[in-house]
Amino acid sequence: WAALLTSTAVGLALLPGAPAAAAPAVPAAKPAPVAGGQSVDDSLFPEIGGTGYDVRHYGIALTYATGGTIKATTTIQARAARPLSELTLDLEGLSVDRVTVDGRRARFVRRDTKLVVTPARAASGRFTVEVRYHGRPTTHIDPDGAKDGWVPSATGATALSEPVGAQTWFPNNNTPRDKATFDVAITAPKKLAAASNGELRSRRTRDGQTTWRWRQRQPMATYLSLLAIGRFDVYRSTVALAGGRTIPAWTFVEPGLGSAKAQRDLLPKVLRFSEKQYGRYPFSATGMVIQDLGVGYALETQTRPFFDGVPDDATLVHELAHQWYGDSVTPRDWGDIWLNEGFATYAEANYAAEHGGPTTWQAFQQAYRANGPGSDLWSPAPAALTNPADLFGSPVYERGGLTLEALRHRIGDEKMRTLLRAWARQQAHGVVATSDFIALAERTTGENLGAFFATWLYQEGRPAGYEDAGVTRVA
Ligand code: ARG
Ligand code: ZN
């Protein structure tokens, strides 16, 4: 109705007989409210996300009851470029009790994994959506058959959110292109511990319930959000980073897995190694969650990676490298996942090379020879995925990593080092596309790398020209 008023005012000012000199300046017409879109048109997950708004902050207050049910309120602070008559969030399962927008009750409907909200008054500028909900969260099954989202554990539950599982435990704009800061308050029976991302702000017990308040001060994609409630041994320490910076480390280890001392000791070393390679650690807290959950993968949950059992060194290196590549520098679209996994896999090779393993070039040659032109390793091409089930396949990880080694081989050590650091620094806390990386590589080297990347990233099958160990490919 704001728009109606505006046009009425304009109409009045133009009434015949109104003294021309006294006519007020016509106010700039307020844009009419629009309905936000119900998808961000991600190339692999066309159903995710909503448009018309940008989430700035999520405040999640979640109470967990023994038995596996939750009662929660998620408060979303967002901004709309144009007034919104309707906005769409992602939410899978659970029962919504009440939605308000800027404090006023809003109508809502559930459609599959969508929560469509109609505010009483158009949401404009900065606005707040509060969603109260409850229920027993469901586990999400990914296109590759893996579990994510809310996963019940032996003593509680853990929520892992890549790619889309975040929607099983809080309503959100579930696309990596809409990053926001987070406050997560988890209340659970006091014998349980509760982990999330970032720094612990407080931990208070009342009436047998403990509330753990976590804050993620740097922007985070929803897929990197973490929640782990259960019996854990909790270790707190500090890590000294480059430049005299000290950050807190919180590590949660499932009892029965030992104290994970070797991994807790390795964590600061790997962080310092990675800072030397990639530049400043982008966050202000660290740690790990180590638990036998049975999902079969580790995950780079922001600041506090998750490990499905005590990790080996390479897995720890991989998930920590993601803090730079993936968590801080985040792909806009799931089709650019190689920017995460190729980089983290390459980081493993770099770390191994610096710690007594083969050189990255030796590892490249070994992989190249062991996987003939028709091998599954080479198809689909890493940046040309069409099936979301291929998101975490070896072309994305291994071929993605080999692409970076082929690039280093082509442009040389020094330019490669400059490129990796510039990518992390210039795009810190941002969202990116493969084209941004290619553009930076060309700027950094002053070379046209179009043919190189077309072959390595977009053409299926093994790139030719590396058969002979001594031969340098030139295009
Ligand atoms: N990003 C994780 C890693 O490489 C793997 C996630 C696997 N998820 C899945 N649904 N298969 O560390
Ligand atoms: Zn990874």
Coordinates of C-alpha atoms and ligand atoms in Angstrom, one line a residue:
W1 CA 0.0 0.0 0.0
A2 CA 2.9 2.3 0.3
A3 CA 3.0 2.4 -3.5
L4 CA -0.7 3.2 -3.7
L5 CA -0.3 6.2 -1.4
T6 CA 2.6 7.5 -3.5
S7 CA 0.6 7.4 -6.7
T8 CA -2.3 9.1 -5.0
A9 CA -0.1 11.9 -3.8
V10 CA 1.3 12.3 -7.3
G11 CA -2.3 12.3 -8.6
L12 CA -3.3 15.1 -6.2
A13 CA -0.4 17.2 -7.1
L14 CA -1.5 17.1 -10.7
L15 CA -5.1 18.0 -10.1
P16 CA -6.2 20.8 -12.4
G17 CA -6.6 24.0 -10.5
A18 CA -3.8 23.4 -8.0
P19 CA -1.6 26.4 -8.1
A20 CA 1.4 25.5 -10.1
A21 CA 3.9 27.4 -8.0
A22 CA 2.8 25.6 -4.8
A23 CA 3.0 22.2 -6.3
P24 CA 5.3 20.1 -4.1
A25 CA 8.2 18.5 -5.9
V26 CA 7.0 15.0 -7.0
P27 CA 8.5 12.6 -4.6
A28 CA 10.6 9.8 -6.2
A29 CA 8.1 7.0 -6.7
K30 CA 8.7 4.3 -4.1
P31 CA 9.2 1.0 -5.9
A32 CA 6.1 -1.3 -5.7
P33 CA 6.6 -4.3 -3.5
V34 CA 7.7 -7.5 -5.4
A35 CA 7.6 -11.1 -4.4
G36 CA 11.1 -12.5 -3.9
G37 CA 12.1 -15.4 -6.2
Q38 CA 12.0 -19.0 -4.9
S39 CA 15.3 -20.1 -6.4
V40 CA 18.7 -18.6 -7.0
D41 CA 19.1 -20.8 -10.1
D42 CA 22.1 -22.7 -8.9
S43 CA 23.4 -24.9 -11.7
L44 CA 23.3 -28.1 -9.7
F45 CA 20.7 -27.4 -7.0
P46 CA 18.0 -25.4 -8.9
E47 CA 15.7 -25.6 -5.9
I48 CA 17.9 -23.9 -3.3
G49 CA 17.8 -20.3 -2.1
G50 CA 15.5 -17.3 -2.4
T51 CA 16.1 -13.9 -4.1
G52 CA 15.1 -10.3 -3.3
Y53 CA 16.9 -10.2 0.0
D54 CA 20.4 -10.7 1.5
V55 CA 20.8 -12.2 4.9
R56 CA 23.2 -10.3 7.2
H57 CA 22.9 -12.4 10.3
Y58 CA 21.4 -15.6 11.7
G59 CA 20.5 -15.8 15.4
I60 CA 19.7 -19.4 16.2
A61 CA 18.5 -20.4 19.7
L62 CA 17.9 -24.1 19.8
T63 CA 17.0 -26.4 22.7
Y64 CA 17.7 -30.0 22.4
A65 CA 15.8 -32.6 24.5
T66 CA 17.1 -36.1 25.2
G67 CA 15.1 -38.2 22.8
G68 CA 16.1 -36.1 19.8
T69 CA 13.5 -33.3 19.5
I70 CA 14.3 -29.6 19.3
K71 CA 12.5 -26.4 20.0
A72 CA 14.1 -23.4 18.3
T73 CA 13.8 -19.8 17.2
T74 CA 15.8 -18.5 14.2
T75 CA 16.0 -14.8 13.8
I76 CA 17.2 -13.6 10.4
Q77 CA 18.4 -10.1 9.9
A78 CA 18.3 -9.3 6.2
R79 CA 18.2 -6.5 3.7
A80 CA 15.9 -6.1 0.7
A81 CA 16.9 -4.0 -2.3
R82 CA 13.2 -3.5 -3.1
P83 CA 10.2 -3.9 -0.7
L84 CA 9.2 -7.5 -0.6
S85 CA 5.6 -8.7 -0.5
E86 CA 6.8 -12.3 -0.1
L87 CA 10.1 -14.0 0.6
T88 CA 11.2 -17.6 0.5
L89 CA 13.4 -19.5 2.9
D90 CA 14.6 -23.1 2.8
L91 CA 13.4 -25.4 5.5
E92 CA 13.1 -29.2 5.4
G93 CA 10.9 -31.1 7.9
L94 CA 10.1 -29.6 11.3
S95 CA 6.9 -27.8 12.3
V96 CA 6.7 -24.0 12.1
D97 CA 4.8 -22.5 15.0
R98 CA 5.0 -18.8 14.2
V99 CA 6.7 -16.4 11.8
T100 CA 7.0 -12.6 12.4
V101 CA 8.5 -10.0 10.1
D102 CA 9.6 -6.8 12.0
G103 CA 7.6 -8.0 15.0
R104 CA 4.3 -8.5 13.1
R105 CA 2.7 -11.9 12.6
A106 CA 3.3 -13.0 9.0
R107 CA 1.4 -15.6 7.0
F108 CA 3.5 -18.6 5.8
V109 CA 3.1 -21.7 3.7
R110 CA 5.3 -24.8 3.4
R111 CA 6.0 -26.2 0.0
D112 CA 8.4 -29.1 -0.2
T113 CA 11.6 -27.6 1.3
K114 CA 10.4 -24.0 1.0
L115 CA 8.9 -21.8 3.7
V116 CA 7.2 -18.9 1.9
V117 CA 6.5 -15.9 4.1
T118 CA 4.1 -13.1 3.4
P119 CA 4.8 -10.2 5.7
A120 CA 1.9 -8.1 7.0
R121 CA 3.6 -5.1 5.6
A122 CA 6.2 -5.3 2.8
A123 CA 9.6 -6.0 4.2
S124 CA 11.9 -3.2 3.1
G125 CA 15.4 -2.0 3.7
R126 CA 16.7 -3.8 6.8
F127 CA 14.2 -6.2 8.2
T128 CA 14.0 -9.1 10.7
V129 CA 12.3 -12.4 10.2
E130 CA 11.7 -14.6 13.3
V131 CA 10.7 -18.2 12.8
R132 CA 9.7 -20.4 15.8
Y133 CA 9.6 -24.1 15.1
H134 CA 9.9 -27.5 16.7
G135 CA 10.1 -31.2 16.0
R136 CA 12.5 -34.0 15.3
P137 CA 14.9 -32.9 12.6
T138 CA 15.3 -35.2 9.7
T139 CA 18.5 -36.4 8.0
H140 CA 19.0 -35.2 4.4
I141 CA 20.2 -37.7 1.8
D142 CA 22.5 -36.1 -0.8
P143 CA 22.4 -36.8 -4.5
D144 CA 25.5 -39.0 -4.0
G145 CA 23.7 -41.0 -1.3
A146 CA 25.7 -39.5 1.6
K147 CA 23.9 -38.2 4.7
D148 CA 24.0 -34.6 5.7
G149 CA 21.9 -32.3 7.8
W150 CA 20.8 -33.5 11.2
V151 CA 22.4 -36.9 12.0
P152 CA 21.5 -38.5 15.3
S153 CA 24.6 -39.8 17.2
A154 CA 25.1 -42.3 20.0
T155 CA 24.6 -39.5 22.6
G156 CA 23.0 -36.7 20.8
A157 CA 23.0 -35.3 17.3
T158 CA 25.4 -33.6 14.9
A159 CA 24.4 -31.3 12.0
L160 CA 26.6 -31.2 8.9
S161 CA 25.4 -29.0 6.2
E162 CA 27.2 -29.5 3.0
P163 CA 25.6 -29.2 0.5
V164 CA 22.1 -28.4 1.6
G165 CA 21.7 -30.0 5.1
A166 CA 21.5 -26.7 6.9
Q167 CA 17.8 -26.5 6.1
T168 CA 17.1 -29.5 8.3
W169 CA 17.8 -27.6 11.4
F170 CA 17.2 -23.9 10.7
P171 CA 15.3 -21.9 8.1
N172 CA 17.8 -20.0 5.9
N173 CA 18.7 -18.8 2.4
N174 CA 20.5 -22.0 1.6
T175 CA 22.9 -20.9 -1.1
P176 CA 26.6 -20.4 -0.7
R177 CA 26.2 -17.0 -2.4
D178 CA 24.4 -15.5 0.6
K179 CA 26.9 -15.5 3.5
A180 CA 26.1 -14.1 6.9
T181 CA 27.4 -13.9 10.5
F182 CA 25.9 -16.3 13.1
D183 CA 25.0 -16.4 16.7
V184 CA 24.1 -19.9 17.8
A185 CA 22.9 -20.7 21.3
I186 CA 22.4 -24.3 22.1
T187 CA 20.7 -25.5 25.2
A188 CA 21.0 -29.1 26.2
P189 CA 21.0 -31.3 29.3
K190 CA 24.1 -30.4 31.3
K191 CA 25.9 -33.7 30.9
L192 CA 26.1 -33.0 27.1
A193 CA 28.4 -30.6 25.4
A194 CA 27.4 -28.5 22.4
A195 CA 29.7 -27.2 19.6
S196 CA 29.1 -24.8 16.8
N197 CA 31.2 -22.4 14.8
G198 CA 33.5 -19.5 16.0
E199 CA 34.1 -18.3 19.5
L200 CA 32.4 -19.5 22.7
R201 CA 30.9 -16.4 24.2
S202 CA 29.4 -18.0 27.3
R203 CA 28.4 -21.3 28.8
R204 CA 25.8 -21.2 31.6
T205 CA 24.0 -23.9 33.5
R206 CA 20.5 -23.5 35.0
D207 CA 18.0 -26.1 36.2
G208 CA 20.2 -28.9 34.8
Q209 CA 20.4 -27.4 31.3
T210 CA 23.5 -25.8 29.9
T211 CA 23.4 -23.1 27.2
W212 CA 26.4 -22.8 24.9
R213 CA 26.6 -19.5 23.0
W214 CA 28.8 -19.5 19.9
R215 CA 29.5 -16.5 17.6
Q216 CA 30.8 -16.6 14.1
R217 CA 31.9 -13.1 13.4
Q218 CA 33.1 -13.5 9.9
P219 CA 30.6 -14.2 7.1
M220 CA 29.7 -17.9 6.7
A221 CA 27.8 -19.8 4.1
T222 CA 25.0 -21.9 5.5
Y223 CA 26.6 -25.1 4.3
L224 CA 29.5 -24.5 6.7
S225 CA 27.4 -24.3 9.8
L226 CA 28.0 -26.8 12.5
L227 CA 26.2 -28.1 15.4
A228 CA 27.3 -31.1 17.6
I229 CA 25.5 -32.0 20.7
G230 CA 26.5 -35.1 22.7
R231 CA 28.9 -36.4 25.2
F232 CA 32.3 -35.0 24.3
D233 CA 35.6 -34.4 26.0
V234 CA 36.2 -30.7 25.5
Y235 CA 39.7 -29.3 25.1
R236 CA 40.4 -25.6 25.1
S237 CA 43.7 -24.0 24.2
T238 CA 45.1 -21.1 22.3
V239 CA 47.0 -21.1 19.0
A240 CA 49.7 -18.6 18.2
L241 CA 49.5 -17.6 14.5
A242 CA 51.7 -15.4 12.4
G243 CA 52.2 -11.8 13.4
G244 CA 51.7 -12.5 17.1
R245 CA 48.0 -13.3 16.8
T246 CA 46.5 -15.7 19.3
I247 CA 43.2 -17.4 18.8
P248 CA 41.1 -19.8 20.9
A249 CA 40.9 -23.5 19.9
W250 CA 38.0 -25.6 21.0
T251 CA 38.2 -29.3 20.2
F252 CA 35.4 -31.8 20.9
V253 CA 36.4 -35.5 21.0
E254 CA 34.0 -38.3 21.5
P255 CA 34.9 -40.3 24.6
G256 CA 36.3 -43.6 23.5
L257 CA 38.4 -42.2 20.7
G258 CA 41.1 -41.3 23.1
S259 CA 42.4 -37.7 23.6
A260 CA 43.4 -37.1 20.0
K261 CA 46.5 -35.5 21.4
A262 CA 48.5 -36.0 18.2
Q263 CA 45.9 -34.2 16.1
R264 CA 45.4 -31.4 18.7
D265 CA 49.2 -30.9 18.6
L266 CA 49.2 -31.0 14.8
L267 CA 46.4 -28.5 14.4
P268 CA 48.5 -25.3 15.2
K269 CA 51.4 -26.6 13.1
V270 CA 49.2 -27.0 10.1
L271 CA 47.6 -23.6 10.6
R272 CA 51.0 -22.0 10.7
F273 CA 52.2 -24.0 7.7
S274 CA 49.0 -22.9 5.8
E275 CA 49.5 -19.3 6.8
K276 CA 53.0 -19.5 5.3
Q277 CA 51.6 -20.9 2.1
Y278 CA 48.2 -19.1 1.7
G279 CA 48.4 -16.0 3.9
R280 CA 46.6 -14.9 7.0
Y281 CA 44.2 -17.4 8.6
P282 CA 40.8 -15.8 7.8
F283 CA 39.0 -16.6 11.1
S284 CA 39.4 -15.8 14.8
A285 CA 38.9 -19.2 16.3
T286 CA 39.7 -22.8 15.5
G287 CA 39.4 -26.4 16.7
M288 CA 37.9 -29.7 15.7
V289 CA 35.0 -32.0 16.3
I290 CA 36.1 -35.7 16.3
Q291 CA 33.4 -38.3 16.5
D292 CA 32.5 -41.6 15.0
L293 CA 29.3 -40.5 13.4
G294 CA 29.4 -42.9 10.4
V295 CA 28.8 -40.4 7.6
G296 CA 32.0 -41.4 5.9
Y297 CA 33.5 -38.0 5.3
A298 CA 35.2 -35.1 7.0
L299 CA 33.8 -31.6 6.6
E300 CA 35.4 -28.1 6.6
T301 CA 32.7 -26.7 9.0
Q302 CA 33.9 -23.1 9.4
T303 CA 36.6 -22.6 12.1
R304 CA 35.9 -26.1 13.5
P305 CA 36.2 -28.9 11.0
F306 CA 34.3 -32.1 11.6
F307 CA 36.1 -35.5 11.4
D308 CA 34.3 -38.8 11.3
G309 CA 36.8 -40.5 13.6
V310 CA 40.4 -39.5 14.5
P311 CA 41.8 -38.0 11.2
D312 CA 45.1 -38.8 9.5
D313 CA 47.4 -35.9 8.8
A314 CA 46.3 -35.5 5.2
T315 CA 42.6 -35.1 6.1
L316 CA 43.4 -32.6 8.8
V317 CA 45.5 -30.6 6.2
H318 CA 42.7 -30.8 3.7
E319 CA 40.0 -29.5 6.0
L320 CA 42.2 -26.7 7.3
A321 CA 43.1 -25.6 3.7
H322 CA 39.4 -25.3 3.1
Q323 CA 39.3 -22.5 5.8
W324 CA 41.0 -20.4 3.1
Y325 CA 39.6 -22.1 0.0
G326 CA 35.9 -22.7 0.4
D327 CA 35.1 -21.1 3.8
S328 CA 36.6 -17.7 3.3
V329 CA 36.7 -17.7 -0.5
T330 CA 33.4 -19.4 -1.4
P331 CA 31.9 -20.4 -4.7
R332 CA 28.7 -18.7 -5.6
D333 CA 27.4 -21.8 -7.4
W334 CA 27.8 -25.5 -6.6
G335 CA 29.1 -26.1 -10.1
D336 CA 32.3 -24.3 -9.0
I337 CA 33.0 -26.8 -6.2
W338 CA 36.4 -27.6 -7.6
L339 CA 37.5 -24.2 -6.3
N340 CA 37.0 -25.9 -2.9
E341 CA 38.0 -29.5 -3.4
G342 CA 40.7 -29.0 -6.0
F343 CA 42.5 -26.5 -3.8
A344 CA 42.2 -28.6 -0.6
T345 CA 43.5 -31.7 -2.4
Y346 CA 46.4 -29.6 -3.8
A347 CA 47.1 -28.4 -0.3
E348 CA 47.5 -32.1 0.8
A349 CA 50.1 -32.6 -2.0
N350 CA 51.9 -29.4 -0.9
Y351 CA 52.0 -30.4 2.7
A352 CA 53.2 -33.9 1.9
A353 CA 56.0 -32.5 -0.4
E354 CA 57.2 -30.3 2.5
H355 CA 57.1 -33.1 5.0
G356 CA 59.2 -35.9 3.4
G357 CA 56.7 -37.0 0.7
P358 CA 57.1 -36.9 -3.1
T359 CA 57.3 -33.5 -4.8
T360 CA 54.0 -32.2 -6.2
W361 CA 55.3 -32.8 -9.7
Q362 CA 56.2 -36.4 -8.9
A363 CA 52.7 -36.9 -7.4
F364 CA 51.2 -35.4 -10.6
Q365 CA 53.2 -37.7 -12.8
Q366 CA 52.3 -40.7 -10.8
A367 CA 48.6 -39.9 -10.9
Y368 CA 48.8 -39.1 -14.6
R369 CA 50.4 -42.4 -15.5
A370 CA 48.2 -44.5 -13.2
N371 CA 45.1 -43.1 -14.7
G372 CA 44.8 -43.6 -18.5
P373 CA 42.9 -41.3 -20.8
G374 CA 39.6 -43.2 -20.2
S375 CA 39.9 -43.3 -16.4
D376 CA 37.0 -42.1 -14.3
L377 CA 39.4 -39.6 -12.8
W378 CA 39.2 -37.4 -15.8
S379 CA 35.4 -37.2 -16.4
P380 CA 33.4 -35.2 -16.0
A381 CA 35.7 -32.1 -16.3
P382 CA 35.9 -30.4 -12.8
A383 CA 34.2 -27.1 -13.8
A384 CA 31.6 -28.7 -16.1
L385 CA 29.5 -30.8 -13.8
T386 CA 25.9 -31.4 -14.7
N387 CA 25.0 -34.0 -12.1
P388 CA 25.0 -33.0 -8.4
A389 CA 25.9 -36.6 -7.5
D390 CA 29.4 -35.8 -9.0
L391 CA 30.0 -32.9 -6.5
F392 CA 32.4 -34.9 -4.4
G393 CA 33.8 -37.2 -7.0
S394 CA 37.5 -37.8 -7.9
P395 CA 37.4 -35.5 -11.0
V396 CA 36.6 -32.6 -8.6
Y397 CA 39.1 -33.6 -6.0
E398 CA 42.0 -35.3 -7.8
R399 CA 41.7 -33.8 -11.3
G400 CA 40.9 -30.4 -9.6
G401 CA 44.2 -30.7 -7.6
L402 CA 46.1 -31.9 -10.7
T403 CA 44.8 -28.8 -12.6
L404 CA 46.6 -26.7 -10.0
E405 CA 49.8 -28.6 -10.3
A406 CA 49.7 -28.5 -14.1
L407 CA 49.2 -24.7 -13.7
R408 CA 52.2 -24.5 -11.3
H409 CA 54.2 -26.5 -13.8
R410 CA 53.2 -24.0 -16.5
I411 CA 53.6 -20.7 -14.7
G412 CA 56.4 -21.6 -12.3
D413 CA 56.7 -21.8 -8.5
E414 CA 56.9 -18.1 -7.7
K415 CA 53.8 -17.0 -9.8
M416 CA 51.8 -20.0 -8.4
R417 CA 52.6 -18.9 -4.9
T418 CA 51.7 -15.3 -5.6
L419 CA 48.4 -16.5 -7.3
L420 CA 47.3 -18.7 -4.4
R421 CA 48.0 -16.0 -1.9
A422 CA 46.4 -13.3 -3.9
W423 CA 43.3 -15.4 -4.5
A424 CA 42.9 -15.9 -0.7
R425 CA 43.6 -12.3 0.1
Q426 CA 41.6 -10.5 -2.6
Q427 CA 38.6 -12.7 -2.3
A428 CA 38.7 -13.1 1.5
H429 CA 35.1 -13.6 2.9
G430 CA 33.7 -13.2 -0.6
V431 CA 31.9 -15.3 -3.2
V432 CA 33.5 -16.3 -6.4
A433 CA 33.3 -18.1 -9.7
T434 CA 35.8 -20.1 -11.7
S435 CA 36.0 -17.1 -14.2
D436 CA 37.3 -14.9 -11.3
F437 CA 40.2 -17.4 -10.7
I438 CA 41.1 -17.6 -14.4
A439 CA 41.1 -13.8 -14.6
L440 CA 43.4 -13.5 -11.6
A441 CA 45.7 -16.2 -13.0
E442 CA 46.0 -14.2 -16.2
R443 CA 46.6 -11.0 -14.4
T444 CA 49.2 -12.5 -12.2
T445 CA 51.1 -14.1 -15.0
G446 CA 50.4 -11.7 -17.8
E447 CA 49.7 -14.7 -19.9
N448 CA 46.6 -15.9 -21.9
L449 CA 45.7 -19.1 -20.1
G450 CA 42.4 -19.6 -21.9
A451 CA 43.4 -22.7 -23.7
F452 CA 45.0 -24.2 -20.6
F453 CA 41.9 -23.8 -18.4
A454 CA 39.6 -24.8 -21.2
T455 CA 41.4 -28.1 -21.4
W456 CA 41.9 -28.7 -17.7
L457 CA 38.6 -27.5 -16.3
Y458 CA 36.0 -27.9 -19.1
Q459 CA 37.1 -30.7 -21.3
E460 CA 36.4 -34.3 -20.3
G461 CA 39.0 -37.0 -20.6
R462 CA 42.7 -36.8 -19.7
P463 CA 44.4 -33.6 -20.9
A464 CA 47.0 -34.7 -23.4
G465 CA 50.7 -33.7 -23.4
Y466 CA 52.0 -34.9 -20.1
E467 CA 52.8 -38.5 -21.1
D468 CA 56.5 -38.0 -21.2
A469 CA 57.9 -37.1 -17.8
G470 CA 60.4 -34.6 -19.2
V471 CA 58.1 -32.8 -21.6
T472 CA 56.7 -29.5 -20.6
R473 CA 53.2 -28.8 -22.0
V474 CA 53.1 -25.3 -23.5
A475 CA 49.4 -24.7 -24.3
Ligands
ARG1 N1 33.7 -31.1 1.6 C1 34.0 -32.3 2.3 C2 35.5 -32.5 2.2 O1 36.0 -32.6 1.2 C3 33.3 -33.5 1.8 C4 31.8 -33.5 1.9 C5 31.2 -34.8 1.4 N2 29.8 -34.7 1.4 C6 29.0 -35.5 0.7 N3 27.7 -35.3 0.7 N4 29.5 -36.5 0.1 O2 36.2 -32.4 3.1
ZN2 ZN 37.3 -31.1 0.8

